């Protein structure tokens, strides 16, 4: 499609399914040299073939690396797997989970898991990538997956919104810390995107129809539309952009 990511080595976490899968495929379509697909499971939650098969079909080097992002050792091993390809240039910390809690009903177990995946996992991923980029003297790009729920609070997902608000701040703080090394860090904040997470998370699928009706573009987003935003942030086309949260929401938060 383009050569925006020419010569870049890209890692995407949570890339077996949904948005992460679309990002990994977009990276390959836009000229990446290699795409490392990482997840806790290799097969997509929505069914179908492994993401690596789609990328191989595009003639791009790829590898599946199993990693639970809440475990720092897994994340460190994932980043090490990029070394044979020349080291990571674009790190996409996409893995995330959600749960409806309506504020008053957050179980300790659900809260701890949400924070472990969405906050700890995102920070571990960004930091491990930054360490390798610095060691290789690379001016890389790190993209963190936030959510519109991390920009405006959503009462039905209080713990999730809290974690994603943390991701938005994490992008700003990391942008400050890593900017002097030429490493850019941005967040993407999707609106309502049609994925397995949206369709199956208890109590969230019903709410999605309400979001669709309130969205100026009157439709849910496609995972590939988040892939397009990530390709731009990962590419040199956004070379003076760091510390932002890029809303990709069909205009939902504008109204
Ligand atoms: P999804 O459930 O379809 O896919 C998420 C993937 O992450 C799955 O393949 C899953 O196995 C993987 N994963 C879960 N826990 C993991 C862990 N501990 N380590 C590694 N991988 C793990 O979800 P999605 O809709 O594609 O969401 C992807 C990201 O986008 C998440 O961070 C989510 O919060 C964010 N997001 C989604 C929407 C939406 O409307 N779908 C909106 C805003 C933000």
Short mmCIF file of N, CA, C and O in Angstrom, two decimals, residues 6 14 18 20 25 66 68 103 112 123 138 183 206 218 242 245:
data_model
loop_
_atom_site.label_atom_id
_atom_site.label_comp_id
_atom_site.label_asym_id
_atom_site.label_seq_id
_atom_site.Cartn_x
_atom_site.Cartn_y
_atom_site.Cartn_z
N UNK A 6 8.95 1.51 5.71
CA UNK A 6 10.08 0.84 5.03
C UNK A 6 11.26 0.66 6.00
O UNK A 6 11.60 1.61 6.72
N UNK A 14 -0.76 -8.11 21.89
CA UNK A 14 -2.19 -8.36 21.73
C UNK A 14 -2.56 -8.45 20.26
O UNK A 14 -3.64 -8.02 19.85
N UNK A 18 -8.42 -8.77 16.82
CA UNK A 18 -8.97 -7.42 16.87
C UNK A 18 -8.05 -6.32 16.37
O UNK A 18 -7.47 -6.40 15.28
N UNK A 20 -5.13 -5.20 17.48
CA UNK A 20 -3.71 -5.53 17.38
C UNK A 20 -3.40 -6.29 16.11
O UNK A 20 -2.38 -6.05 15.44
N UNK A 25 -1.09 -6.30 10.60
CA UNK A 25 -1.28 -6.48 9.15
C UNK A 25 -1.05 -5.15 8.42
O UNK A 25 -0.38 -5.10 7.38
N UNK A 66 4.95 -15.69 22.12
CA UNK A 66 3.95 -15.74 23.19
C UNK A 66 4.45 -14.90 24.37
O UNK A 66 5.56 -15.09 24.84
N UNK A 68 2.76 -12.74 27.97
CA UNK A 68 1.74 -12.09 28.79
C UNK A 68 2.35 -10.78 29.25
O UNK A 68 3.32 -10.77 30.01
N UNK A 103 -18.78 1.13 38.43
CA UNK A 103 -18.23 1.94 39.50
C UNK A 103 -18.25 1.33 40.87
O UNK A 103 -17.21 1.19 41.51
N UNK A 112 -7.32 -5.79 39.84
CA UNK A 112 -5.86 -6.06 39.79
C UNK A 112 -5.45 -6.56 38.40
O UNK A 112 -4.40 -6.20 37.90
N UNK A 123 3.43 -0.21 30.38
CA UNK A 123 4.70 0.41 30.81
C UNK A 123 5.88 -0.54 30.58
O UNK A 123 6.93 -0.12 30.06
N UNK A 138 18.72 3.96 18.12
CA UNK A 138 17.62 4.16 17.17
C UNK A 138 16.65 5.23 17.66
O UNK A 138 16.29 5.25 18.83
N UNK A 183 13.38 9.41 20.77
CA UNK A 183 12.32 8.38 20.78
C UNK A 183 10.99 9.08 21.05
O UNK A 183 10.85 9.81 22.05
N UNK A 206 -24.21 -3.99 24.40
CA UNK A 206 -25.47 -3.23 24.34
C UNK A 206 -25.18 -1.74 24.26
O UNK A 206 -25.82 -0.99 23.52
N UNK A 218 -21.91 7.93 12.55
CA UNK A 218 -23.01 6.95 12.63
C UNK A 218 -22.61 5.50 12.32
O UNK A 218 -23.39 4.74 11.74
N UNK A 242 4.93 14.03 19.44
CA UNK A 242 5.18 13.15 20.59
C UNK A 242 4.36 13.64 21.78
O UNK A 242 4.08 14.84 21.90
N UNK A 245 -2.39 12.12 22.60
CA UNK A 245 -3.35 11.01 22.54
C UNK A 245 -4.22 11.29 21.33
O UNK A 245 -4.99 12.26 21.32
#
